[in-house]
PDB file of C-alpha atoms in Angstrom:
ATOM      1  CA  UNK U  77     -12.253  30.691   0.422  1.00 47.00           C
ATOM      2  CA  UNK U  78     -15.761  30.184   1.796  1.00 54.00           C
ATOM      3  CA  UNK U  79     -16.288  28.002  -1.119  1.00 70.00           C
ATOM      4  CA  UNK U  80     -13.646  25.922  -0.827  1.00 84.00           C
ATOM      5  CA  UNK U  81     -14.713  21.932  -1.043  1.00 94.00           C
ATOM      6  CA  UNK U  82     -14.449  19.763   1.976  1.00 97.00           C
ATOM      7  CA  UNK U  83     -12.775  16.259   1.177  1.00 98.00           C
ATOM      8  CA  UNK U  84     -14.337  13.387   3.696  1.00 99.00           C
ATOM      9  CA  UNK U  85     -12.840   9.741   3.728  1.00 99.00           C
ATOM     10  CA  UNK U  86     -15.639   7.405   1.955  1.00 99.00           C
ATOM     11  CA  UNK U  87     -13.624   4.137   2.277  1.00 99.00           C
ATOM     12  CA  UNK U  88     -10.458   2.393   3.679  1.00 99.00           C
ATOM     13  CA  UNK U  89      -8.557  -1.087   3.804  1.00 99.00           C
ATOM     14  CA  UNK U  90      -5.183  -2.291   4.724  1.00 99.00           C
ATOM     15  CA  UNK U  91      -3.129  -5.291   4.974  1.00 98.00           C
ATOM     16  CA  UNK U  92      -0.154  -5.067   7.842  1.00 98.00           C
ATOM     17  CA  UNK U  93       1.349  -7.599   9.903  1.00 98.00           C
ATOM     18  CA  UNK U  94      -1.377  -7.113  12.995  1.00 98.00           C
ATOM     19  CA  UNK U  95      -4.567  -7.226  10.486  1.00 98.00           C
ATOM     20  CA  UNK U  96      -5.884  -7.606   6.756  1.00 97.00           C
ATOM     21  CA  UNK U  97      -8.958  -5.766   7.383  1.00 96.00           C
ATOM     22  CA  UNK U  98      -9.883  -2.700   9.157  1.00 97.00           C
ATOM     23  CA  UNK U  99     -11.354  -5.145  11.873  1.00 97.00           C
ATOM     24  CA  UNK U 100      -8.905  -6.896  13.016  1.00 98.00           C
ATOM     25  CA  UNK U 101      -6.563  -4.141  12.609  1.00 98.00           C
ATOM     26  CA  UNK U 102      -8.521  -2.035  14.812  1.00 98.00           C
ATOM     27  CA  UNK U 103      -8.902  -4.420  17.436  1.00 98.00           C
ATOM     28  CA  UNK U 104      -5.368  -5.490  17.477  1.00 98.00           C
ATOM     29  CA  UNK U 105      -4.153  -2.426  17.399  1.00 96.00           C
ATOM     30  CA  UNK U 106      -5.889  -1.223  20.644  1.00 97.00           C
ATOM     31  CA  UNK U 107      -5.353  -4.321  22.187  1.00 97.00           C
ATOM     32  CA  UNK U 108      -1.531  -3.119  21.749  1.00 94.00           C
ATOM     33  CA  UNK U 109      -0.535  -6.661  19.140  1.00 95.00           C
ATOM     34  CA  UNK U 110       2.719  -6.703  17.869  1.00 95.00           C
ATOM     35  CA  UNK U 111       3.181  -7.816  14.623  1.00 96.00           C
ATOM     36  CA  UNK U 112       7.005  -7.748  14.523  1.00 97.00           C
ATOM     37  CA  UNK U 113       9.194 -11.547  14.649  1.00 96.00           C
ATOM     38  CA  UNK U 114      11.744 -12.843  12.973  1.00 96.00           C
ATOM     39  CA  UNK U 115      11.925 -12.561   9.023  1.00 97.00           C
ATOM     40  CA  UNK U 116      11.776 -15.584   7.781  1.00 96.00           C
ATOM     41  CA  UNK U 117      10.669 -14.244   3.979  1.00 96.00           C
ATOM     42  CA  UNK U 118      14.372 -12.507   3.578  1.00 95.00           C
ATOM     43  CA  UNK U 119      17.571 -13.929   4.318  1.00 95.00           C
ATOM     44  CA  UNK U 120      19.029 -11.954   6.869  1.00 95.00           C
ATOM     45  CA  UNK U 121      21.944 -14.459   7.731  1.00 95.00           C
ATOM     46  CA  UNK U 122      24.408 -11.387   7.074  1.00 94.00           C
ATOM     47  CA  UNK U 123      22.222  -8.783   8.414  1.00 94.00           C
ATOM     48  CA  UNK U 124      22.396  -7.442  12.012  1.00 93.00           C
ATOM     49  CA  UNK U 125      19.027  -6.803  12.649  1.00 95.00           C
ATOM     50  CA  UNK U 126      16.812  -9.941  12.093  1.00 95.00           C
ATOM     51  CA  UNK U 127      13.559  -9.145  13.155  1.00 97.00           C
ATOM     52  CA  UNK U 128      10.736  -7.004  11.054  1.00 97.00           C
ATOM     53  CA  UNK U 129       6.991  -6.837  10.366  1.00 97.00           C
ATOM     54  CA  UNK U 130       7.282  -9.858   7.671  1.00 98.00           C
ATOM     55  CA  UNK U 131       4.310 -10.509   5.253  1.00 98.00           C
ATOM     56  CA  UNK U 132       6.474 -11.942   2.225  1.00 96.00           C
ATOM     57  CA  UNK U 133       4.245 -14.841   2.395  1.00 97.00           C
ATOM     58  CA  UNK U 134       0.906 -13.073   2.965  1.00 98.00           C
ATOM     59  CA  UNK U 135      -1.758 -14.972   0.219  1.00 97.00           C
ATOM     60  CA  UNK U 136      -2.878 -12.415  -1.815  1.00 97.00           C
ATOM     61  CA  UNK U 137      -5.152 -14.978  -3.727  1.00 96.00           C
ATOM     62  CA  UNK U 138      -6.997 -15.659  -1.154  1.00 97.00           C
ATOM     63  CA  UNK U 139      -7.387 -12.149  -0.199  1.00 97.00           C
ATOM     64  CA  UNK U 140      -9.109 -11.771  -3.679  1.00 97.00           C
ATOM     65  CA  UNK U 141     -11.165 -14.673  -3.019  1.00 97.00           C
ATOM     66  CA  UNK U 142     -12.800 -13.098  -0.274  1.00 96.00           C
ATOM     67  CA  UNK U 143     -13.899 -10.202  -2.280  1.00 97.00           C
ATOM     68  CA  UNK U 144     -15.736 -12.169  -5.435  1.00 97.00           C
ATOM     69  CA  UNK U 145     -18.741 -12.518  -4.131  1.00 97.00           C
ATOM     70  CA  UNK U 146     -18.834  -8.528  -4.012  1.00 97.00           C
ATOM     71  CA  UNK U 147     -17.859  -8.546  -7.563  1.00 97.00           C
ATOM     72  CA  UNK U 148     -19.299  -9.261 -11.170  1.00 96.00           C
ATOM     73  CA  UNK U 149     -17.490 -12.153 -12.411  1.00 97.00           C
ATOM     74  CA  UNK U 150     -16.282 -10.434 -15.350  1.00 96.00           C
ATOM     75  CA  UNK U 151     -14.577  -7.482 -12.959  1.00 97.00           C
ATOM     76  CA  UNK U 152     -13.031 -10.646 -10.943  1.00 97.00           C
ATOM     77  CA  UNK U 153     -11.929 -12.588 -13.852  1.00 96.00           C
ATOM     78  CA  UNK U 154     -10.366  -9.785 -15.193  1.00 96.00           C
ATOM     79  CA  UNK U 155      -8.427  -8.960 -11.976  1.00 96.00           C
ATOM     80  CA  UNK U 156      -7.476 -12.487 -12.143  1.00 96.00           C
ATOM     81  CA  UNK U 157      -5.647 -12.441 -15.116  1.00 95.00           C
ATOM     82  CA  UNK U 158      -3.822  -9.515 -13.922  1.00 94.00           C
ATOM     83  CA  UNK U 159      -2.894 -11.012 -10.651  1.00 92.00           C
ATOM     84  CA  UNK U 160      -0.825 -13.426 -12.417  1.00 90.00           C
ATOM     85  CA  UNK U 161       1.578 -10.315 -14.069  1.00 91.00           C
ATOM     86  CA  UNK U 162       1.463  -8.355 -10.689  1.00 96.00           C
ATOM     87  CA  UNK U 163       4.432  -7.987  -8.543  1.00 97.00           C
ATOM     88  CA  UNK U 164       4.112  -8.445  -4.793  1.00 97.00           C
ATOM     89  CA  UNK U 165       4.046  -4.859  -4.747  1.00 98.00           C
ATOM     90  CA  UNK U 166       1.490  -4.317  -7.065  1.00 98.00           C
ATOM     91  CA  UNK U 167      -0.736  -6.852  -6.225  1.00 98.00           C
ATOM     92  CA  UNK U 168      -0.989  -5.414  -2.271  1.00 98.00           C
ATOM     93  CA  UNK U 169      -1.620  -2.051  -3.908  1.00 98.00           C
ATOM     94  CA  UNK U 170      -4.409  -2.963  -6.146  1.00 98.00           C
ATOM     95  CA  UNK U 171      -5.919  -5.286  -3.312  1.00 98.00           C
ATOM     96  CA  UNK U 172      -6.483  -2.491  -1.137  1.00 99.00           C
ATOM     97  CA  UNK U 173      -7.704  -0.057  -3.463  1.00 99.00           C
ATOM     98  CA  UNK U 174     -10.340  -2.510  -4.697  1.00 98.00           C
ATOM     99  CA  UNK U 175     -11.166  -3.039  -0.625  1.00 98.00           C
ATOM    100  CA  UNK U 176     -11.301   0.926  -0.499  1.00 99.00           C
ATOM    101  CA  UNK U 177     -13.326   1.159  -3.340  1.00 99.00           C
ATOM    102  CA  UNK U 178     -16.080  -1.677  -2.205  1.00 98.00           C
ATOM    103  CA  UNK U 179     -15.924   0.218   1.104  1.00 98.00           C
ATOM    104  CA  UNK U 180     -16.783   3.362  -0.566  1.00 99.00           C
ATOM    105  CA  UNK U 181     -19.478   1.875  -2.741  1.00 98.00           C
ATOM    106  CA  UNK U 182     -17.802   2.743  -5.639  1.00 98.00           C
ATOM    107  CA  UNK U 183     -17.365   0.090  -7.207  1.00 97.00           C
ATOM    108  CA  UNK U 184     -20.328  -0.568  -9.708  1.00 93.00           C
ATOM    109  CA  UNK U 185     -21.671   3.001  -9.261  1.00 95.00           C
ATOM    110  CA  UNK U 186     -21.513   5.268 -12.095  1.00 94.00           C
ATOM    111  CA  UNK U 187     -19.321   8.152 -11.922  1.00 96.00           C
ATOM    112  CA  UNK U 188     -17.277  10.121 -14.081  1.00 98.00           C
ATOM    113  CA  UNK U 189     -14.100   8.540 -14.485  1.00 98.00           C
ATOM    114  CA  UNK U 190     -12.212  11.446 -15.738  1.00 98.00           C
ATOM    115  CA  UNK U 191     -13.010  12.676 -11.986  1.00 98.00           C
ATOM    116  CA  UNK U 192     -11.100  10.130  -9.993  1.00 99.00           C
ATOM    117  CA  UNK U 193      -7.627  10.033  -9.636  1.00 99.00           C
ATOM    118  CA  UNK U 194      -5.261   7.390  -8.706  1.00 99.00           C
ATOM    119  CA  UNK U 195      -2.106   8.804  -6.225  1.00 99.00           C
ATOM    120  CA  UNK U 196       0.405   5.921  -4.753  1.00 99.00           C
ATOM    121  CA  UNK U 197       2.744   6.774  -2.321  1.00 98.00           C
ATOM    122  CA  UNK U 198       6.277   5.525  -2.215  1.00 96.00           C
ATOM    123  CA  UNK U 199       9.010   4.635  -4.844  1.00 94.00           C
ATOM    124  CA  UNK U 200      11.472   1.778  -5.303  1.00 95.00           C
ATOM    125  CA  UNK U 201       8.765  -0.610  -4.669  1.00 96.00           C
ATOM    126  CA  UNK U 202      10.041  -4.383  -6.418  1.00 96.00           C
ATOM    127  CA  UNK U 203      13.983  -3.868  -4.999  1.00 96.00           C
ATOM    128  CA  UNK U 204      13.786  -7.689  -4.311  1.00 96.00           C
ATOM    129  CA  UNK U 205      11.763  -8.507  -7.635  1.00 96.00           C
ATOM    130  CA  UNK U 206      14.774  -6.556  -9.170  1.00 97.00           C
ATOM    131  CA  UNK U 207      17.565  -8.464  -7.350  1.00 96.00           C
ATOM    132  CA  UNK U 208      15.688 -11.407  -8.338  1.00 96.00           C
ATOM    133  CA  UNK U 209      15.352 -10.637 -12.305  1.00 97.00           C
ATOM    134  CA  UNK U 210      19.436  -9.488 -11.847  1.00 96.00           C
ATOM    135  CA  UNK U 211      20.612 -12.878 -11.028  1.00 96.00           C
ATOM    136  CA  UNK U 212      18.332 -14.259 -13.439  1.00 97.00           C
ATOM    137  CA  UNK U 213      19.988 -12.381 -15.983  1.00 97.00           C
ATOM    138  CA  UNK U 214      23.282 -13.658 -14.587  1.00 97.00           C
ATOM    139  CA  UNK U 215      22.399 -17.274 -14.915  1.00 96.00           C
ATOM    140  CA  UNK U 216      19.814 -17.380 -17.972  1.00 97.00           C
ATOM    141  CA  UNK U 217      19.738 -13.927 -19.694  1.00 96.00           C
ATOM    142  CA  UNK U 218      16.729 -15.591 -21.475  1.00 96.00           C
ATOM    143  CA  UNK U 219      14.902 -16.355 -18.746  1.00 96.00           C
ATOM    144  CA  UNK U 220      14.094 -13.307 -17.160  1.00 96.00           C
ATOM    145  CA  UNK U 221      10.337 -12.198 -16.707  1.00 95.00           C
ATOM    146  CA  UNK U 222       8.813 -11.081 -20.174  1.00 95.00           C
ATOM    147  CA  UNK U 223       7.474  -7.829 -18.082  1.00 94.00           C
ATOM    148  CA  UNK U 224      10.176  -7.265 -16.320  1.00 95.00           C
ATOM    149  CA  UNK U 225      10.986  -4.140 -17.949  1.00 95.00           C
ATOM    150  CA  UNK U 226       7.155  -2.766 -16.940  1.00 94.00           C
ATOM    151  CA  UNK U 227       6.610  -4.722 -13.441  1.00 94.00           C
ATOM    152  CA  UNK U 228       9.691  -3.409 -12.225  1.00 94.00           C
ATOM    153  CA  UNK U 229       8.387   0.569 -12.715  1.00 95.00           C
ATOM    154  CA  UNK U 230       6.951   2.047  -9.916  1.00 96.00           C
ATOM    155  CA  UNK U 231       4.298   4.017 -12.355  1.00 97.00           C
ATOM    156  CA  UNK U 232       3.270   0.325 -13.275  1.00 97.00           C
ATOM    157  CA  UNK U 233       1.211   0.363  -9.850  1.00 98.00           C
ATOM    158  CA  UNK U 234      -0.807   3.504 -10.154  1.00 98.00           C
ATOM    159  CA  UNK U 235      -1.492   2.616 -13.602  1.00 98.00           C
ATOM    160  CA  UNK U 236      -3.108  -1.201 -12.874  1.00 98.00           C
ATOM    161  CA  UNK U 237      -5.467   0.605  -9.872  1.00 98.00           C
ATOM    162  CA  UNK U 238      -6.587   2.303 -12.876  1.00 98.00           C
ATOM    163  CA  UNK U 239      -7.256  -0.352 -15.005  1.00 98.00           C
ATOM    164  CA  UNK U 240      -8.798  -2.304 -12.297  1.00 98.00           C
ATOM    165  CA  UNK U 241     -11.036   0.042 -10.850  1.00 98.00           C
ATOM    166  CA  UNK U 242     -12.002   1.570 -14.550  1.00 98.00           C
ATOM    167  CA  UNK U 243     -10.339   5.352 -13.278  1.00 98.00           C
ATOM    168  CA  UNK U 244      -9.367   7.437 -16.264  1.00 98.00           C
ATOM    169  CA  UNK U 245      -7.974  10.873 -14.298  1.00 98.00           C
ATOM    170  CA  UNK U 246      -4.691  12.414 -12.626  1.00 98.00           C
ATOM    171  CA  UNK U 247      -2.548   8.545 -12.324  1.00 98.00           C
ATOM    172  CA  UNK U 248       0.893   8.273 -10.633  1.00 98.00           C
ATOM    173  CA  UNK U 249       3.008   7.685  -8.031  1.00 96.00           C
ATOM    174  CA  UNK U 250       5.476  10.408  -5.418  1.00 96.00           C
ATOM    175  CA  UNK U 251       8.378   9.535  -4.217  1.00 94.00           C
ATOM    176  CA  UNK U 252       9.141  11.395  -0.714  1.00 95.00           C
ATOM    177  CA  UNK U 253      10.768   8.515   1.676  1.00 92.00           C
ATOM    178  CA  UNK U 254       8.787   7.910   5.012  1.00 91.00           C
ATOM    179  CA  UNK U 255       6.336  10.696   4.029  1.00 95.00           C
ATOM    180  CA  UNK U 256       5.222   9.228   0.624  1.00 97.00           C
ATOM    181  CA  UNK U 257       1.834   8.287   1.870  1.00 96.00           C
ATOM    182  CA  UNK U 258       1.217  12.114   3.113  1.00 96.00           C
ATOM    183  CA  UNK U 259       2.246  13.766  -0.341  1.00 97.00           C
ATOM    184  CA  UNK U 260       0.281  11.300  -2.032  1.00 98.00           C
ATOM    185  CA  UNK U 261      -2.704  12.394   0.002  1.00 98.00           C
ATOM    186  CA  UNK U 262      -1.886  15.532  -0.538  1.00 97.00           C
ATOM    187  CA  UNK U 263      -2.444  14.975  -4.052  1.00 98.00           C
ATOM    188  CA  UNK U 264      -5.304  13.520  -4.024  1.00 98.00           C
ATOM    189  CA  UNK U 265      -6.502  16.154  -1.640  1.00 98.00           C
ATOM    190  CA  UNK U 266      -5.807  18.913  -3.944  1.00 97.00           C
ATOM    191  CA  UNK U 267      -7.625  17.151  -6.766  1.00 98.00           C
ATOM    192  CA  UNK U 268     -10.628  17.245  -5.103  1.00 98.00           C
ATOM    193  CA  UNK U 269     -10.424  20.900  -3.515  1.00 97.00           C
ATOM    194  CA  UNK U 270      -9.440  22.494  -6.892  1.00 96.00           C
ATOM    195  CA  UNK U 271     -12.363  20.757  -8.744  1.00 97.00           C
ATOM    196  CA  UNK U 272     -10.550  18.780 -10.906  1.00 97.00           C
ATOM    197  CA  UNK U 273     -11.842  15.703  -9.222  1.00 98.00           C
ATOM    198  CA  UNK U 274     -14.748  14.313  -7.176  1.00 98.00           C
ATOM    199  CA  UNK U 275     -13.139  11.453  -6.315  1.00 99.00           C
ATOM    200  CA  UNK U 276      -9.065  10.121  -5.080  1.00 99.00           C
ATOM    201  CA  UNK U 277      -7.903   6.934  -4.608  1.00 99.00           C
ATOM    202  CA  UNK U 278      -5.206   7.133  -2.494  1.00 99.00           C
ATOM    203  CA  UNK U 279      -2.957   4.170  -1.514  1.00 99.00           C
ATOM    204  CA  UNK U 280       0.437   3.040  -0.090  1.00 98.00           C
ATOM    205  CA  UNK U 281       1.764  -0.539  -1.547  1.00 98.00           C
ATOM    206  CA  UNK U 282       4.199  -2.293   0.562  1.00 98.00           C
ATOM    207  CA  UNK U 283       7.919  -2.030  -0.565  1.00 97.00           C
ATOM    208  CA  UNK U 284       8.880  -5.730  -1.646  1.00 97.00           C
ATOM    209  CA  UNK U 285      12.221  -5.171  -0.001  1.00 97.00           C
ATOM    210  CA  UNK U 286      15.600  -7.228   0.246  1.00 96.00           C
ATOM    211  CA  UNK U 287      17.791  -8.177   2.519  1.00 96.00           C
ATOM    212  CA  UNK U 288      20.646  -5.751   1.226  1.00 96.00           C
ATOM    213  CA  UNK U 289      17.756  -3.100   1.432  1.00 96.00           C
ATOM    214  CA  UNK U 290      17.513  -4.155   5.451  1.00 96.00           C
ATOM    215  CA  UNK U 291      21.514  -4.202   5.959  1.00 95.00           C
ATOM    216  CA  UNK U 292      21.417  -0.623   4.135  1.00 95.00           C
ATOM    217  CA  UNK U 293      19.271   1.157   6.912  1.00 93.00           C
ATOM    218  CA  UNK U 294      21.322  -0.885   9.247  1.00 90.00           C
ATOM    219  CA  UNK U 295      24.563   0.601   8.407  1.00 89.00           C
ATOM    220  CA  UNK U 296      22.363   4.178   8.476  1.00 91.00           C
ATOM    221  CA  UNK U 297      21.967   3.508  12.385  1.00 89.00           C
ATOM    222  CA  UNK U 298      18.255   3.749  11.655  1.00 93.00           C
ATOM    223  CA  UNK U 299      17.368   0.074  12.895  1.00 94.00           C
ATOM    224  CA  UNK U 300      17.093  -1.866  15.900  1.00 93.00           C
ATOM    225  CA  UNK U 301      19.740  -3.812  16.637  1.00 90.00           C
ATOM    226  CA  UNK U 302      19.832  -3.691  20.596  1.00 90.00           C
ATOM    227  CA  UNK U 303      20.342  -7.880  21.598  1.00 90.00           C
ATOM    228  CA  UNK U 304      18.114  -7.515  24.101  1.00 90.00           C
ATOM    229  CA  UNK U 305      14.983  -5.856  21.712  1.00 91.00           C
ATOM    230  CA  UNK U 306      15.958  -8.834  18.712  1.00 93.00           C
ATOM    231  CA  UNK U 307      15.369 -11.308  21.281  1.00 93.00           C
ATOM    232  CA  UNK U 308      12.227 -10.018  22.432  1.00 94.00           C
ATOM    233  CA  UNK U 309      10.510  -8.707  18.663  1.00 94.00           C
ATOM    234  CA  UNK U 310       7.329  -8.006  19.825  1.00 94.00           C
ATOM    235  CA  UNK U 311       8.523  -5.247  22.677  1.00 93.00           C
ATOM    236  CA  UNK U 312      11.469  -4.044  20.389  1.00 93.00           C
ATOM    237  CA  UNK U 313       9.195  -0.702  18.500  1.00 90.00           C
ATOM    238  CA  UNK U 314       9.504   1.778  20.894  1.00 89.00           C
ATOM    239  CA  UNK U 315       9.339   5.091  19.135  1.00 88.00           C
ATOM    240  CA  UNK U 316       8.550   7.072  22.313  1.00 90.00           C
ATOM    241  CA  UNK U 317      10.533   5.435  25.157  1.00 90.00           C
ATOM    242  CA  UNK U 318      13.593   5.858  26.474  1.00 91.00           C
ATOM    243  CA  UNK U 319      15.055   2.717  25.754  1.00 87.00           C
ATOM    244  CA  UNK U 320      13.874   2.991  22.151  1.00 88.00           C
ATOM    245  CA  UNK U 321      17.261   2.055  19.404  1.00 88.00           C
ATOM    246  CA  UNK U 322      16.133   2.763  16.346  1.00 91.00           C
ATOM    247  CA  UNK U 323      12.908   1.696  14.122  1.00 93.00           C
ATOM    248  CA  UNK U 324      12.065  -1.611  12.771  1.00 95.00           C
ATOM    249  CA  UNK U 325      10.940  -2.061   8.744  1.00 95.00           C
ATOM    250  CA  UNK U 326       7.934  -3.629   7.848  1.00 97.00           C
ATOM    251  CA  UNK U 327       5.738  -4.541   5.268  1.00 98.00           C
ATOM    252  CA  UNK U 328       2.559  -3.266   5.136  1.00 98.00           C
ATOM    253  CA  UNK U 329      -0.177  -1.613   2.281  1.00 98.00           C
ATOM    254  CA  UNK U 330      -3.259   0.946   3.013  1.00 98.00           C
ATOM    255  CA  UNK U 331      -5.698   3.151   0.728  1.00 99.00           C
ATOM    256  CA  UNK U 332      -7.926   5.450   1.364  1.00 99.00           C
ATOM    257  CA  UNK U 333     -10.878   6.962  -0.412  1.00 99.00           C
ATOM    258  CA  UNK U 334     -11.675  10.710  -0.540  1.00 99.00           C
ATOM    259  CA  UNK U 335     -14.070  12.485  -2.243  1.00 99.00           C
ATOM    260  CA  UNK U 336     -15.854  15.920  -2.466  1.00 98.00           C
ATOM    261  CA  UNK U 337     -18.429  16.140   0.419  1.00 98.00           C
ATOM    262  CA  UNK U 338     -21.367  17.069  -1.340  1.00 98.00           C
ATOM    263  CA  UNK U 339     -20.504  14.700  -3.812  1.00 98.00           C
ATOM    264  CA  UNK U 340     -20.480  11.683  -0.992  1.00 98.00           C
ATOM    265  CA  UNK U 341     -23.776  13.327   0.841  1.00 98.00           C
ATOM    266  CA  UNK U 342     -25.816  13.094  -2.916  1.00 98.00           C
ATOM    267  CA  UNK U 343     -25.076   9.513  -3.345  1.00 97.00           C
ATOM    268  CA  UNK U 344     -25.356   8.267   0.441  1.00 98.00           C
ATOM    269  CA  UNK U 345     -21.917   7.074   1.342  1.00 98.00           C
ATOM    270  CA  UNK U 346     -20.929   6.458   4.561  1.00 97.00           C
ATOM    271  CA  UNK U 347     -18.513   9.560   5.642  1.00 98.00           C
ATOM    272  CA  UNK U 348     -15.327   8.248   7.942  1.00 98.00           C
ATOM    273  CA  UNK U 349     -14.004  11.878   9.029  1.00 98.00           C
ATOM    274  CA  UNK U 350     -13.379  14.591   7.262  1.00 98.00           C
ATOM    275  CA  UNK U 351      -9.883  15.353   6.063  1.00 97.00           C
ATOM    276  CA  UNK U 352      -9.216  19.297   7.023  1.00 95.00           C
ATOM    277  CA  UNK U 353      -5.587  19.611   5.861  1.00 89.00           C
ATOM    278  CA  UNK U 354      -2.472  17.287   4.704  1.00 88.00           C
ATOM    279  CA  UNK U 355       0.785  18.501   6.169  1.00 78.00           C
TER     280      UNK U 355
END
């Protein structure tokens, strides 16, 4: 056991209603920001609770835009043409992961790539993309998207943060509910701590969800739907007060970067905390 590797974080991003960069999210988050308000993205017209942490809209474009100039123009190019398949899901998974990656300085460094894995958090990601391609179907049965039958798979997203970032190791995604993101991580962890990997990309997409998805954890009792909290959204998360009535969904998308200590110390990477356990 004395042997045993340490993992350390070597790079983060995220995109959430209060931030698109660890920045802003930081700030905003101390600052105590709300990013919950009305959705506007899904119709919600026969849904009881209205209000969520809405990014439907977000540009994820011109999120890539900002990151060229830290790219070769081939890696952009390429990760242009792959934009336009992506899913919303997809494309806020791969986004972050290539934000992780920069941060770790990974990105253009040689490494292995049989010792980096890829583990993404979360299943049932493209529910509205899939409601979407169903009445499509309905209408024009020839009409559908050509992918379809690959964008809609949740193992489509671990496998484009592969081909994006160049990884050729352990690839997929686990499914555990709220506590994806931590059995993901504890994935990734265990890569690295068994040897098998230096390197673990780790990364939650957002869940491109529908409205029927919203009414469904309504009917569950699981969402806010107090008057007085879904005409005040930014004061109606609550978690740990007594007035709290229930949670509120949200999109949102984060990765992480671990990696084998000695392996971040030998090429200089900045070291965010060290990751001691995954519960």
């Amino acid at each position: 056991m004395g042997n045993k590797k340490r993992v350390v974080i070597t790079g983060m991003a995220t995109i959430n209603p209060i931030g698109d960069n660890l920045e802003d999210y930081y700030n905003n988050m101390i600052a105590g920001k709300s990013g919950v308000k009305k959705w506007h993205t899904i119709d919600v017209s026969k849904v009881e609770c209205k209000i969520g942490g809405d990014m439907g809209d977000y540009d994820f474009g011109a999120a890539l835009e900002r990151l060229k100039s830290r790219l070769t123009e081939e890696h952009y190019k390429k990760i242009r043409k792959l934009y336009r398949l992506m899913t919303f899901s997809n494309k806020s998974a791969v986004i972050t992961a290539l934000e992780a990656y920069l941060d770790a300085g990974l990105v253009g460094y040689k490494i292995d790539p049989y010792r980096v894995s890829a583990m993404v958090g979360g299943h049932n990601f493209n529910t509205k993309y899939v409601m979407e391609q169903i009445h499509q179907f309905d209408e024009e049965p020839e009409y559908i998207d050509p992918l379809y039958g690959i964008e809609a798979l949740d193992p489509n997203i671990p496998g484009t943060i592969c081909e994006v970032l160049g990884i050729k190791g352990p690839a997929y995604n686990l499914g555990a509910a709220c506590a994806s993101g931590n059995i993901a991580l504890r994935d990734g962890f265990r890569d690295i701590v068994t040897g098998e990997c230096d390197v673990s990309v780790v990364s939650g997409p957002m869940w491109d969800m529908n409205e029927s998805d919203v009414h469904a954890m309504g009917y569950l009792s699981a969402l806010v739907v107090d008057p007085q909290w879904l005409d005040c959204p930014e004061k109606a998360s609550r978690p740990f007060d007594i007035q709290r009535s229930g949670f509120i969904a949200s999109h949102g998308a984060a990765t992480v970067v671990i990696e084998d200590l000695e392996h971040a110390k030998a090429r200089g990477a900045k070291i965010y905390a060290e990751v001691l356990g995954v519960a």
